[in-house]
Tab-separated table of C-alpha atoms and ligand atoms in Angstrom:
chain	number	residue	atom	x	y	z
A	1	MET	CA	0.215	-0.222	-0.050
A	2	ASP	CA	1.208	3.392	-0.800
A	3	TYR	CA	1.204	6.514	1.667
A	4	THR	CA	-1.811	8.038	-0.350
A	5	ALA	CA	-3.966	4.976	0.369
A	6	LEU	CA	-2.445	4.827	4.044
A	7	LYS	CA	-3.231	8.385	4.687
A	8	ILE	CA	-6.823	7.851	3.457
A	9	LYS	CA	-7.169	4.832	5.659
A	10	VAL	CA	-5.657	6.729	8.545
A	11	THR	CA	-8.420	9.460	7.841
A	12	ASP	CA	-10.993	6.822	8.000
A	13	ILE	CA	-9.603	5.448	11.427
A	14	VAL	CA	-9.529	9.135	12.932
A	15	SER	CA	-12.768	9.839	12.021
A	16	GLN	CA	-14.613	6.601	12.780
A	17	SER	CA	-17.333	6.694	15.611
A	18	GLY	CA	-17.690	4.676	18.815
A	19	LEU	CA	-14.204	4.105	19.089
A	20	LEU	CA	-11.833	5.247	21.905
A	21	CYS	CA	-8.994	7.369	21.130
A	22	GLU	CA	-6.477	4.839	22.091
A	23	ASP	CA	-8.425	2.322	20.152
A	24	LYS	CA	-8.022	4.438	16.871
A	25	LEU	CA	-4.144	5.039	17.490
A	26	LEU	CA	-3.938	1.024	18.346
A	27	LYS	CA	-5.331	0.500	15.051
A	28	ILE	CA	-3.302	3.229	13.116
A	29	CYS	CA	0.040	1.357	14.514
A	30	HIS	CA	-1.238	-1.784	13.269
A	31	LEU	CA	-2.091	-0.532	10.052
A	32	LEU	CA	1.100	0.966	9.561
A	33	ARG	CA	3.250	-1.791	10.663
A	34	ASP	CA	1.112	-4.419	8.641
A	35	SER	CA	1.254	-2.100	5.596
A	36	ILE	CA	5.266	-1.046	5.365
A	37	ASP	CA	7.415	-3.869	5.574
A	38	TYR	CA	10.472	-2.187	7.307
A	39	TYR	CA	8.117	-0.679	9.924
A	40	ASP	CA	8.711	-3.306	12.484
A	41	TRP	CA	7.674	-1.523	15.711
A	42	VAL	CA	5.299	1.478	15.722
A	43	GLY	CA	4.024	3.161	18.949
A	44	TYR	CA	3.371	6.330	20.507
A	45	TYR	CA	4.889	7.804	23.477
A	46	PHE	CA	3.046	10.887	25.521
A	47	ALA	CA	4.640	13.503	27.507
A	48	ASN	CA	4.083	14.135	30.813
A	49	HIS	CA	5.611	17.725	31.141
A	50	GLU	CA	5.261	18.005	34.774
A	51	ARG	CA	7.703	14.814	35.213
A	52	ARG	CA	9.376	15.464	32.291
A	53	GLU	CA	8.898	11.764	31.131
A	54	LEU	CA	7.290	10.002	28.024
A	55	VAL	CA	4.997	7.347	28.559
A	56	LEU	CA	4.464	4.695	26.358
A	57	GLY	CA	0.830	4.615	24.782
A	58	PRO	CA	-0.493	2.278	22.174
A	59	TYR	CA	1.750	0.272	20.061
A	60	ALA	CA	2.024	-2.782	17.320
A	61	GLY	CA	5.055	-4.830	17.600
A	62	GLU	CA	6.914	-6.965	20.463
A	63	ALA	CA	6.351	-5.598	24.217
A	64	THR	CA	9.099	-3.016	25.569
A	65	ASP	CA	10.354	-2.711	28.935
A	66	HIS	CA	10.535	0.983	28.265
A	67	VAL	CA	7.401	2.399	29.180
A	68	VAL	CA	8.661	5.344	30.776
A	69	ILE	CA	11.520	7.351	29.159
A	70	PRO	CA	12.978	10.503	30.696
A	71	PHE	CA	13.189	13.643	28.709
A	72	GLY	CA	16.582	13.636	27.049
A	73	LYS	CA	16.801	9.961	27.152
A	74	GLY	CA	17.484	7.863	23.861
A	75	ILE	CA	16.205	9.017	20.884
A	76	CYS	CA	12.317	9.499	22.029
A	77	GLY	CA	13.653	11.451	24.943
A	78	GLN	CA	15.852	13.959	22.677
A	79	VAL	CA	13.193	14.263	20.261
A	80	ALA	CA	10.783	15.197	23.514
A	81	VAL	CA	13.298	18.053	24.133
A	82	SER	CA	14.509	19.250	20.684
A	83	ASN	CA	10.651	19.041	19.078
A	84	GLN	CA	12.351	18.037	15.834
A	85	PRO	CA	12.016	14.602	14.015
A	86	PHE	CA	15.058	12.216	14.418
A	87	LEU	CA	16.221	9.673	11.851
A	88	VAL	CA	18.738	7.599	12.857
A	89	GLU	CA	20.338	5.364	10.079
A	90	ASP	CA	22.556	3.160	12.382
A	91	VAL	CA	21.221	2.755	16.194
A	92	ALA	CA	24.551	1.407	16.967
A	93	ALA	CA	26.156	4.532	16.023
A	94	GLN	CA	24.469	6.562	18.476
A	95	ASP	CA	25.521	7.146	22.221
A	96	ASN	CA	22.327	8.405	23.783
A	97	TYR	CA	20.174	5.257	22.617
A	98	ILE	CA	17.723	3.178	24.318
A	99	SER	CA	17.632	-0.407	22.887
A	100	CYS	CA	14.389	-2.257	22.883
A	101	ASN	CA	15.231	-5.139	20.956
A	102	ILE	CA	18.499	-6.274	19.572
A	103	GLN	CA	17.503	-6.911	15.850
A	104	VAL	CA	16.418	-3.015	15.629
A	105	LYS	CA	18.899	-1.577	13.309
A	106	SER	CA	17.514	1.864	12.914
A	107	GLU	CA	14.660	4.263	13.902
A	108	ILE	CA	12.751	7.103	13.271
A	109	VAL	CA	11.140	9.584	15.824
A	110	VAL	CA	8.304	12.519	14.824
A	111	PRO	CA	7.022	14.649	17.353
A	112	LEU	CA	3.120	15.198	17.471
A	113	PHE	CA	2.101	18.891	18.123
A	114	VAL	CA	-1.318	19.871	19.312
A	115	ALA	CA	-2.050	23.416	18.804
A	116	GLY	CA	2.015	24.097	18.944
A	117	LYS	CA	2.993	22.076	21.787
A	118	ASN	CA	4.903	18.786	21.667
A	119	ILE	CA	2.588	16.319	23.414
A	120	GLY	CA	4.172	13.064	22.016
A	121	GLN	CA	5.736	11.469	19.266
A	122	ILE	CA	5.292	8.579	16.982
A	123	ASP	CA	8.311	6.249	17.105
A	124	ILE	CA	9.140	3.497	14.643
A	125	ASP	CA	12.008	0.932	14.751
A	126	SER	CA	13.464	-0.713	11.817
A	127	ASN	CA	15.198	-3.991	11.619
A	128	VAL	CA	16.648	-2.505	8.347
A	129	LYS	CA	19.716	-0.586	8.486
A	130	ALA	CA	19.334	2.790	7.128
A	131	ALA	CA	15.627	2.061	6.526
A	132	PHE	CA	13.901	5.638	6.840
A	133	THR	CA	13.889	8.370	4.500
A	134	ALA	CA	12.519	12.082	4.265
A	135	ASP	CA	9.626	10.908	2.608
A	136	ASP	CA	8.974	8.641	5.596
A	137	GLN	CA	9.395	11.737	7.972
A	138	GLN	CA	6.905	13.915	5.550
A	139	PHE	CA	4.432	10.773	5.511
A	140	LEU	CA	4.402	10.555	9.405
A	141	GLU	CA	4.431	14.150	9.986
A	142	GLU	CA	1.310	14.024	7.852
A	143	ILE	CA	-0.203	10.959	9.879
A	144	ASN	CA	0.371	12.863	13.236
A	145	GLN	CA	-1.161	16.150	11.671
A	146	MET	CA	-4.402	13.786	11.142
A	147	VAL	CA	-4.032	12.155	14.597
A	148	SER	CA	-3.743	15.506	16.350
A	149	VAL	CA	-7.297	16.129	15.864
A	150	LEU	CA	-8.251	13.628	18.372
A	151	PHE	CA	-6.444	15.748	21.133
A	152	VAL	CA	-8.374	19.047	20.402
B	201	SME	N1	14.646	3.417	20.942
B	201	SME	C1	13.930	4.342	21.758
B	201	SME	C2	13.313	3.597	22.983
B	201	SME	C3	11.872	3.204	22.647
B	201	SME	S1	11.907	1.730	21.689
B	201	SME	O1	12.417	1.668	20.348
B	201	SME	C4	10.628	1.102	21.743
B	201	SME	C5	14.996	5.225	22.070
B	201	SME	O2	16.408	5.321	21.971
B	201	SME	O3	14.677	6.564	22.449
């Protein structure tokens, strides 16, 4: 499935009535993971700004021990501070990286903004080295824009 078809499906999920926000996000995580072969783990983390921590939300893929990540720690924690997308071609080359699974080779994290505030992020791991490109980044920014309406 291409990005355009996926965006239509995500719009459908977001606008579905009778589904909780968590269930919509879970469906989106599974849709992305099932549709793009190099998306091996897809999940959302949400910011607790008072505690300066990220908390794991819905995800598709193997369970992770990293349910809470302090701001600044790992790729996710860095994005919570920088408010910028982070593409990692080779996780082994990163000093500030939290490994969830030894098979993971590359990662992309894209912040989720609601009314200009970074409330969390989508995090995707790939078992393929240098899997993610600027196209993935743009696609995920668009997905997050669609998802942001769930939080207004
Ligand atoms: N690798 C992330 C931790 C989250 S797991 O990928 C699910 C990081 O370095 O922040």
